[in-house]
Structures are given as structure tokens and as C-alpha cells.
Coordinates of C-alpha atoms and ligand atoms in Angstrom, one line a residue:
X134 CA -37.7 30.6 141.5
X135 CA -36.2 32.7 138.6
X136 CA -34.6 35.5 138.8
X137 CA -35.3 38.3 137.1
X138 CA -33.7 40.8 139.1
X139 CA -33.9 43.8 136.4
X140 CA -36.5 46.2 137.6
X141 CA -39.6 46.2 135.6
X142 CA -40.1 49.8 135.4
X143 CA -41.1 50.1 131.8
X144 CA -45.2 50.6 131.6
X145 CA -47.3 52.7 129.2
X146 CA -50.0 54.5 131.1
X147 CA -52.0 55.5 128.5
X148 CA -52.2 51.7 127.2
X149 CA -54.4 49.4 128.7
X150 CA -53.1 46.2 127.6
X151 CA -55.6 44.4 129.8
X152 CA -58.7 45.8 128.0
X153 CA -56.6 45.2 124.7
X154 CA -56.3 41.2 125.3
X155 CA -60.0 41.3 126.0
X156 CA -60.3 41.8 122.0
X157 CA -58.0 39.1 121.0
X158 CA -60.4 35.8 122.2
X159 CA -57.2 33.3 120.8
X160 CA -54.8 34.9 123.7
X161 CA -56.9 33.5 126.8
X162 CA -56.5 30.2 125.9
X163 CA -54.6 27.1 127.5
X164 CA -51.9 25.5 125.2
X165 CA -50.1 22.4 127.1
X166 CA -52.2 23.3 130.4
X167 CA -50.3 26.7 130.5
X168 CA -51.8 30.3 129.7
X169 CA -50.7 30.8 126.3
X170 CA -48.0 33.5 125.4
X171 CA -48.2 34.4 122.0
X172 CA -44.7 35.7 121.0
X173 CA -44.7 34.7 117.0
X174 CA -46.3 37.7 116.0
X175 CA -43.8 38.1 113.0
X176 CA -44.7 35.2 111.6
X177 CA -48.4 35.6 111.7
X178 CA -50.2 38.0 114.3
X179 CA -53.6 37.3 115.7
X180 CA -57.0 39.0 114.6
X181 CA -59.0 41.0 117.1
X182 CA -62.9 40.7 117.4
X183 CA -63.4 43.5 115.1
X184 CA -62.3 41.6 112.3
X185 CA -63.6 38.3 112.9
X186 CA -67.1 40.3 113.3
X187 CA -66.5 42.5 110.3
X188 CA -66.1 39.1 108.1
X189 CA -68.8 37.3 109.6
X190 CA -71.3 40.3 108.9
X191 CA -69.6 40.7 105.5
X192 CA -70.6 36.9 104.7
X193 CA -74.0 37.0 106.6
X194 CA -75.4 40.2 105.2
X195 CA -73.6 41.3 101.7
X196 CA -71.7 38.5 100.2
X197 CA -71.7 38.3 96.4
X198 CA -69.4 39.3 93.7
X199 CA -68.1 42.6 93.1
X200 CA -68.0 45.0 90.5
X201 CA -71.2 43.6 88.7
X202 CA -73.1 46.0 89.5
X203 CA -76.6 43.5 88.7
X204 CA -78.4 43.9 92.1
X205 CA -77.9 44.9 95.6
X206 CA -76.0 42.2 97.2
X207 CA -73.3 42.9 94.4
X208 CA -73.7 46.6 95.5
X209 CA -72.8 46.3 98.9
X210 CA -70.0 43.6 98.8
X211 CA -68.7 46.0 96.3
X212 CA -69.0 49.1 98.3
X213 CA -67.3 47.0 101.5
X214 CA -64.6 45.9 98.9
X215 CA -63.9 49.2 97.8
X216 CA -64.4 51.0 100.8
X217 CA -61.6 48.9 102.7
X218 CA -59.4 49.8 99.3
X219 CA -59.7 53.3 100.9
X220 CA -58.9 52.4 104.5
X221 CA -55.6 51.3 103.0
X222 CA -54.9 53.7 101.1
X223 CA -55.6 56.5 103.6
X224 CA -53.6 54.0 106.0
X225 CA -50.3 54.4 103.6
X226 CA -51.0 58.1 102.8
X227 CA -51.3 57.1 98.8
X228 CA -52.8 59.7 96.6
X229 CA -55.2 57.5 95.0
X230 CA -57.2 54.0 95.5
X231 CA -56.2 53.2 91.8
X232 CA -52.3 52.8 93.6
X233 CA -53.8 49.9 96.2
X234 CA -53.4 46.4 94.1
X235 CA -55.0 43.8 96.1
X236 CA -52.5 40.6 96.1
X237 CA -52.4 37.4 98.3
X238 CA -49.4 38.9 100.5
X239 CA -46.0 40.5 100.3
X240 CA -44.8 37.7 98.4
X241 CA -47.2 38.0 95.5
X242 CA -46.7 41.8 95.6
X243 CA -43.1 41.4 95.4
X244 CA -43.5 38.8 92.4
X245 CA -46.1 41.3 90.5
X246 CA -43.5 43.8 90.6
X247 CA -40.7 41.7 89.7
X248 CA -42.3 40.3 86.5
X249 CA -43.6 43.9 85.6
X250 CA -40.4 45.3 85.7
X251 CA -38.9 42.2 83.4
X252 CA -39.4 44.2 80.2
X253 CA -37.4 46.6 81.2
X254 CA -34.0 44.7 82.5
X255 CA -31.3 43.3 80.3
X256 CA -28.1 41.4 80.7
X257 CA -25.5 43.2 83.0
X258 CA -28.4 45.5 84.8
X259 CA -28.3 44.9 88.5
X260 CA -30.9 44.8 90.9
X261 CA -29.9 45.7 94.4
X262 CA -31.5 44.2 97.9
X263 CA -29.9 43.6 101.0
X264 CA -28.2 40.6 103.2
X265 CA -30.9 40.8 105.3
X266 CA -33.6 40.1 103.2
X267 CA -36.6 37.5 103.4
X268 CA -36.3 35.0 100.7
X269 CA -40.0 36.5 98.9
X270 CA -37.5 39.9 98.5
X271 CA -34.2 37.5 96.7
X272 CA -36.2 34.7 95.3
X273 CA -38.6 37.1 92.6
X274 CA -35.7 38.9 91.6
X275 CA -33.7 35.9 91.1
X276 CA -35.9 34.2 88.9
X277 CA -36.2 37.8 86.9
X278 CA -32.8 37.7 86.7
X279 CA -32.4 34.6 84.9
X280 CA -34.5 35.4 82.5
X281 CA -33.2 38.8 81.7
X282 CA -29.3 38.4 81.9
X283 CA -29.8 41.2 84.9
X284 CA -27.7 40.5 88.5
X285 CA -29.0 40.7 92.1
X286 CA -26.0 42.3 94.2
X287 CA -26.9 42.2 98.0
X288 CA -25.4 45.5 100.3
X289 CA -23.5 44.1 102.9
X290 CA -24.5 44.3 106.5
X291 CA -22.6 45.2 110.2
X292 CA -22.4 42.4 112.5
X293 CA -25.0 44.7 114.8
X294 CA -27.3 44.0 112.0
X295 CA -27.5 47.5 110.1
X296 CA -27.3 48.2 106.5
X297 CA -23.7 49.1 105.8
X298 CA -24.0 52.1 104.0
X299 CA -20.7 52.4 102.9
X300 CA -21.4 49.1 101.0
X301 CA -24.7 50.5 99.5
X302 CA -22.9 53.9 98.1
X303 CA -20.5 51.8 96.9
X304 CA -22.7 49.4 95.1
X305 CA -24.7 52.1 93.7
X306 CA -23.9 52.8 89.9
X307 CA -25.1 52.9 86.4
X308 CA -26.1 49.9 85.8
X309 CA -28.0 49.6 89.0
X310 CA -31.7 49.2 88.0
X311 CA -34.0 48.4 91.4
X312 CA -33.2 49.0 94.7
X313 CA -35.8 46.3 96.5
X314 CA -35.0 46.5 100.4
X315 CA -36.9 45.2 103.4
X316 CA -38.5 48.4 105.9
X317 CA -37.7 46.7 108.9
X318 CA -35.7 42.9 109.3
X319 CA -38.1 39.7 110.3
X320 CA -35.0 38.1 111.8
X321 CA -32.9 41.1 113.2
X322 CA -35.8 43.6 113.9
X323 CA -33.8 46.2 112.1
X324 CA -35.5 49.7 111.0
X325 CA -33.5 50.5 107.9
X326 CA -32.9 54.2 106.2
X327 CA -35.2 53.7 103.8
X328 CA -36.1 57.5 102.9
X329 CA -32.3 58.1 102.6
X330 CA -31.9 55.3 100.5
X331 CA -34.9 55.9 98.3
X332 CA -34.0 59.4 98.1
X333 CA -30.4 58.5 96.8
X334 CA -31.7 55.8 94.2
X335 CA -33.9 58.5 93.0
X336 CA -31.5 60.5 92.1
X337 CA -30.0 58.1 89.7
X338 CA -33.1 57.4 88.5
X339 CA -33.4 53.6 90.4
X340 CA -36.9 51.9 90.9
X341 CA -37.6 51.3 94.3
X342 CA -39.4 49.1 96.3
X343 CA -39.7 48.5 99.8
X344 CA -41.1 45.3 101.8
X345 CA -42.9 46.6 104.4
X346 CA -44.3 43.0 106.2
X347 CA -42.6 43.5 109.2
X348 CA -42.9 47.3 109.6
X349 CA -46.4 48.0 108.9
X350 CA -47.5 45.7 112.2
X351 CA -45.7 48.4 114.6
X352 CA -45.6 51.8 112.8
X353 CA -47.6 53.6 109.8
X354 CA -45.6 54.4 106.6
X355 CA -46.1 57.2 104.4
X356 CA -45.8 56.5 101.1
X357 CA -45.6 59.9 99.7
X358 CA -43.0 60.8 102.4
X359 CA -40.9 57.9 101.4
X360 CA -41.5 58.6 97.8
X361 CA -41.0 54.9 97.2
X362 CA -42.3 53.9 93.7
X363 CA -43.2 50.4 95.3
X364 CA -44.5 49.5 98.8
X365 CA -45.8 45.9 100.1
X366 CA -47.1 44.2 103.0
X367 CA -49.2 41.2 104.3
X368 CA -52.7 41.6 105.9
X369 CA -52.3 38.7 108.4
X370 CA -49.0 40.4 109.6
X371 CA -51.3 43.7 111.0
X372 CA -53.9 41.7 112.5
X373 CA -56.1 41.0 109.4
X374 CA -57.0 38.1 107.5
X375 CA -54.7 35.6 105.8
X376 CA -55.0 35.4 101.8
X377 CA -54.7 39.5 101.2
X378 CA -52.1 41.5 101.2
X379 CA -51.5 44.9 99.5
X380 CA -49.0 46.2 96.6
X381 CA -48.5 50.4 96.7
X382 CA -47.4 51.2 93.3
X383 CA -47.3 55.2 91.5
X384 CA -49.4 55.4 89.2
X385 CA -47.4 56.2 86.9
X386 CA -45.2 52.8 87.5
X387 CA -47.8 50.8 87.9
X388 CA -49.2 52.4 84.2
X389 CA -46.2 51.3 82.6
X390 CA -45.9 47.6 83.9
X391 CA -47.9 44.4 81.5
X392 CA -50.7 42.6 83.7
X393 CA -48.9 40.1 86.0
X394 CA -52.3 37.5 85.6
X395 CA -54.7 37.1 82.7
X396 CA -58.5 36.5 83.3
X397 CA -61.9 38.0 84.0
X398 CA -61.9 41.8 85.6
X399 CA -58.2 43.1 84.5
X400 CA -59.5 43.4 80.9
X401 CA -61.2 46.3 79.1
X402 CA -62.4 44.3 76.3
X403 CA -61.2 40.7 75.0
X404 CA -61.6 39.7 71.4
X405 CA -59.6 36.9 69.6
X406 CA -57.7 39.6 67.5
X407 CA -57.0 42.5 70.6
X408 CA -57.4 42.2 74.1
X409 CA -57.1 45.3 75.9
X410 CA -56.4 46.1 80.0
X411 CA -58.6 47.7 82.4
X412 CA -57.6 50.6 84.5
X413 CA -55.9 50.6 87.2
X414 CA -55.9 49.1 90.1
X415 CA -58.3 46.5 88.0
X416 CA -55.3 45.6 85.6
X417 CA -53.7 43.7 88.3
X418 CA -56.6 41.8 90.0
X419 CA -57.3 38.9 87.7
X420 CA -60.4 36.8 88.8
X421 CA -62.6 37.2 91.5
X422 CA -60.9 38.7 94.8
X423 CA -60.4 37.9 98.1
X424 CA -63.6 39.8 99.1
X425 CA -64.2 39.3 102.7
X426 CA -60.3 39.5 103.6
X427 CA -60.3 42.8 102.1
X428 CA -63.4 43.8 104.6
X429 CA -61.0 41.9 107.3
X430 CA -58.2 44.3 106.6
X431 CA -59.8 47.4 106.7
X432 CA -61.6 46.6 110.0
X433 CA -58.0 45.4 111.0
X434 CA -56.2 48.7 110.0
X435 CA -59.8 50.8 111.7
X436 CA -59.4 49.2 114.6
X437 CA -55.6 49.9 114.9
X438 CA -56.7 53.3 113.9
X439 CA -59.2 53.7 116.9
X440 CA -55.8 53.7 119.5
X441 CA -53.4 56.3 119.9
X442 CA -50.4 55.0 117.7
X443 CA -47.6 56.6 119.6
X444 CA -48.7 55.1 123.2
X445 CA -48.9 51.8 121.1
X446 CA -45.6 51.9 120.1
X447 CA -43.8 52.9 123.0
X448 CA -45.7 50.0 124.6
X449 CA -44.0 47.8 122.1
X450 CA -40.6 49.5 122.9
X451 CA -41.0 48.7 126.7
X452 CA -41.5 45.0 126.0
X453 CA -37.9 45.1 123.5
X454 CA -36.6 46.8 126.1
X455 CA -37.3 44.6 129.3
X456 CA -36.3 41.4 127.0
X457 CA -33.2 43.4 126.4
X458 CA -32.7 43.8 129.9
X459 CA -33.4 40.4 131.0
X460 CA -30.7 38.9 128.3
X461 CA -28.0 38.7 131.0
X462 CA -30.1 36.3 133.2
X463 CA -29.9 33.4 130.9
X464 CA -26.2 32.5 130.9
X465 CA -24.9 32.1 127.5
X466 CA -27.6 33.9 125.8
X467 CA -26.8 36.3 122.9
X468 CA -28.9 38.3 120.9
X469 CA -28.7 38.7 117.0
X470 CA -29.8 41.9 115.8
X471 CA -28.4 44.8 118.2
X472 CA -29.4 47.8 115.6
X473 CA -30.1 51.2 117.4
X474 CA -33.6 51.3 115.7
X475 CA -35.7 48.1 116.0
X476 CA -39.1 46.8 115.8
X477 CA -39.8 44.7 118.7
X478 CA -38.2 41.3 117.1
X479 CA -35.7 39.4 119.2
X480 CA -33.8 36.7 117.6
X481 CA -31.3 34.9 119.8
X482 CA -29.4 31.6 120.3
X483 CA -28.0 30.0 123.8
X484 CA -24.8 28.4 123.6
X485 CA -25.2 24.6 123.7
X486 CA -29.0 24.4 122.6
X487 CA -30.4 24.1 119.2
X488 CA -32.7 26.6 118.3
X489 CA -35.4 23.8 117.4
X490 CA -35.2 22.6 121.1
X491 CA -35.4 26.2 122.8
X492 CA -38.4 26.1 120.7
X493 CA -39.8 22.6 121.6
X494 CA -39.4 23.1 125.3
X495 CA -41.0 26.7 125.2
X496 CA -43.9 25.5 123.6
X497 CA -44.4 22.8 126.3
X498 CA -44.6 25.9 128.8
X499 CA -47.3 27.5 126.6
X500 CA -44.6 29.7 125.2
X501 CA -45.0 30.2 121.4
X502 CA -42.0 31.8 119.7
X503 CA -40.4 30.9 116.2
X504 CA -37.2 28.8 115.4
X505 CA -35.3 28.0 112.1
X506 CA -34.2 30.3 109.2
X507 CA -36.9 32.3 109.2
X508 CA -36.8 32.5 105.3
X509 CA -33.6 34.7 105.5
X510 CA -30.8 31.8 104.4
X511 CA -28.5 34.2 103.7
X512 CA -28.6 36.0 106.9
X513 CA -28.1 32.7 108.7
X514 CA -25.0 32.2 106.6
X515 CA -23.9 35.9 107.7
X516 CA -23.9 35.0 111.0
X517 CA -22.8 31.4 110.5
X518 CA -25.9 29.7 112.3
X519 CA -28.3 27.1 111.2
X520 CA -31.0 29.1 112.7
X521 CA -32.2 31.3 115.3
X522 CA -34.6 31.5 117.9
X523 CA -36.8 34.3 117.5
X524 CA -39.6 35.9 120.0
X525 CA -41.6 38.7 118.1
X526 CA -44.1 41.1 120.3
X527 CA -47.0 42.4 119.4
X528 CA -48.9 45.8 121.1
X529 CA -51.3 43.2 122.9
X530 CA -48.3 41.2 124.7
X531 CA -47.3 42.3 128.4
X532 CA -44.3 42.9 130.4
X533 CA -45.4 39.9 132.3
X534 CA -45.2 37.7 129.5
X535 CA -41.7 38.9 128.6
X536 CA -40.9 37.8 132.2
X537 CA -42.4 34.2 131.5
X538 CA -40.2 33.9 128.4
X539 CA -36.9 34.6 130.1
X540 CA -38.0 32.4 133.4
X541 CA -38.7 29.4 130.9
X542 CA -35.3 30.1 128.8
X543 CA -33.6 30.1 132.6
X544 CA -35.2 26.6 133.1
X545 CA -34.3 25.5 129.2
X546 CA -31.1 26.5 129.9
X547 CA -30.3 25.1 133.2
X548 CA -32.1 21.8 131.8
X549 CA -29.5 21.3 129.3
X550 CA -26.1 22.7 131.0
Ligands
PLP826 C1 -39.9 41.0 105.9 C2 -40.8 39.8 105.0 N1 -41.0 40.0 103.9 C3 -41.9 39.4 103.4 C4 -42.5 38.1 103.8 C5 -43.8 37.1 103.1 O1 -45.0 37.4 103.5 P1 -46.2 36.5 103.0 O2 -45.4 34.9 103.5 O3 -47.2 36.8 103.8 O4 -46.0 37.0 101.6 C6 -42.9 38.3 105.0 C7 -43.1 37.3 105.9 O5 -42.4 36.5 107.1 C8 -40.9 38.9 105.8 O6 -41.1 38.9 107.4

């Protein structure tokens, strides 16, 4: 018998998780002879029937290429595709759909911005990131720094996994050109004080980019209130399909940047003498886009909008609270990342156990978590660990599943010590 002696008090009345789970067919299967407990949502979230149906319907009823205007199917596909862009605009509270660029995901969105800003960067300029960034918000900047002579400078973090605001303030200077920071950390769960940081950066004329990959699955950002120049996220972490993501950019910033890739759709006119670019957002969308995926992402956002988002957030918070309460039931277990403001992500280590062994043994019990460096090697170096185990929760997870995780961890811990 496991010892989960902490009272299970946190429940959300307004939130019927049982009914919600019916919307996610993948969750009701057995893995390794046990009911699946999916706690790897930070890596990629599962898709509701609404998304599967929207993509199926698109392919059955309206698929054609977009923006060609030659026939009815093309018009239907274009309407669905551009309708999804409007859904994203509204989700982010952007001013206009011309500020919403489809990309393959957060990674491509950040690469697009880094390349687009390269002509403005010169030797000695500084690009401020943080010690808790995903490689997707480090490496593109390093590549651009290499090309331009600029420097990537990391903001320090505290042992609790919060941004060290003194370090941030001391690093802002006349050479700082870009601030590229994650809204929420994929390893620590920390929600960063991005509005305050953007405001300080703006006052110095610094261009700002927020990596929203881990934020949008848990709360809705308002890009006008944040006042950032760019905001990036991936559909697949937001319960939508893989292969598509979003770059929000302020119109003036996007207009000032050169295109990222050349090809069809992104041009106004091509000749061997001179080629001119299409208007926004198409200037940044070379080639046939991921049409069905855009439709799927639109459906995912509409699905999320059909719930009381506050109740959803409260339910997720209850999962994290429950997990925090149970840590003491596993001898030698330590949480990495204890910031005050967190999305429901729990990285941890257990004394004497390698993270990958924890992952394998949990998988045998039907529990999916992520182990490794989580594409955040500088952060692993900061904590002096090769990797961590990470459980990341979504609104469809239950308190029972959190309990199952800890019962399984107790078993693993007993087995090895
Ligand atoms: C904070 C953060 N940024 C960027 C990414 C990269 O996202 P994608 O692989 O979907 O481009 C991830 C993925 O885990 C992430 O967690």
C-alpha cells in the first residue's frame, strides 16, 4: 500500500474533468497493461475530438490550395485557413491578422525573428536571454551573433528558479538590442515577470520577444497588454496539431524585417530584374502553408474557449498543489524549480536514481513523464545535474493521476534504495 497521507482537498467544482477526458480518446487506453497516465504535456499535449474532427472535415469537404481564388474548394479552404488566423488573433488579442504569421512552431518563429533582426545587429551589440531558456531561444541568437559579431548574454536565475531581477537590471545597457525571454519555463514552470521586463526594455528602445510555448497551454496572453514586439508559440503544446505554430509581431516590426524565406506566396511581383514582397502576413509565409493544421489549431483554441478558463487554471493549480504536498512521501525527492508563480510543471530528482531510470520504471506502470535535459542544457549546468525527471500537467489530468504518480515513485524509490 502506498502512503498518500496528505488530504486530497483541492478540487474544482466548476470543472468536470471526467467529462473533459471523454473529449480526448487517446487518454482512455492502456499502456503496458495499465491505464495511461499522461504527464508529458509540456513536450506535447493531446488533441480533443474537436481538433481531429475539424481536420478530418477539412480534408473531406474543402481541401484545396489557399489564396488561389480559382474555384469553390479553394475559396472554402482559404476561408477556413484565414478564419483560423482570426481565431489566433483574437486569442492573443493582436490588433490585426496581419500581425499573425504561421510558422512550423516556436522554434521556427524565433529563427524567423533572429534572422529578420540580423541586419540591425552589429559587433558589440547584446542580445539578452536568460539562463532558463529552451535551446530554441538560445541557439538561433547564437547563430545570428556569430554572423553579426553581437553577443548573447544570459540573465542569471536564483536557486529557486526565478529570474534574478538584479542581474536583469545590471545587464540592461546601451549595447542591449534584443530581450528574448521565456514567458514560462519548460523545466522549472516559472512564470516570468515579462510585462515588467518588456516595459523596462521598451524604455530603452530594446526589441522584445517572448517565448510563449509553455505559457499558452495554461493561460491566455494579451500581446497588447504585454506590449512585446514578438510572441511565439507552438500549436502542438496547445492541444492542436503538430507542424504549425504562430509568430505574433507588431506590424511596424514585421514591416521593417526582410522576408525569412523566398518562394511562392511571399511575393508581390517577380522578375529577373527585381522582385517585390507581398503584404503582411504573407511576406513571411513562403510556399504552401500547413492548411489543415491551421484549421486544427483554430479548433483547439475554440475548444479551449468553450470552457471557463479561470476554472481550468484553478484545476491545474490544484494538480500542482497536490503534487507539491506529496513530495514528502517519497524519500530523497527534491523539486527543481520552486518559484512563487508557476505553470503546472514539476521537475524533480530522487537521490541515488538516474532520471532516465525513473522514466523507464514509470512507463512500465503506464505513466508517461519526460526525463533528460529538456533542451535546456545551460539550466542543467546551473543546477549541476545531467537531467531531471519532469511531470507536466494539463487540464485533463486528475488528482487521482497525481496520486498514482506518487504511488509509483514510492515504488521506484523502494526498489532502488
Ligand atoms: C519554452 C519552450 N520554447 C520553445 C520550445 C520549442 O517548441 P517547438 O519544438 O514546438 O518549436 C519548447 C518546446 O519544448 C519550449 O518548451
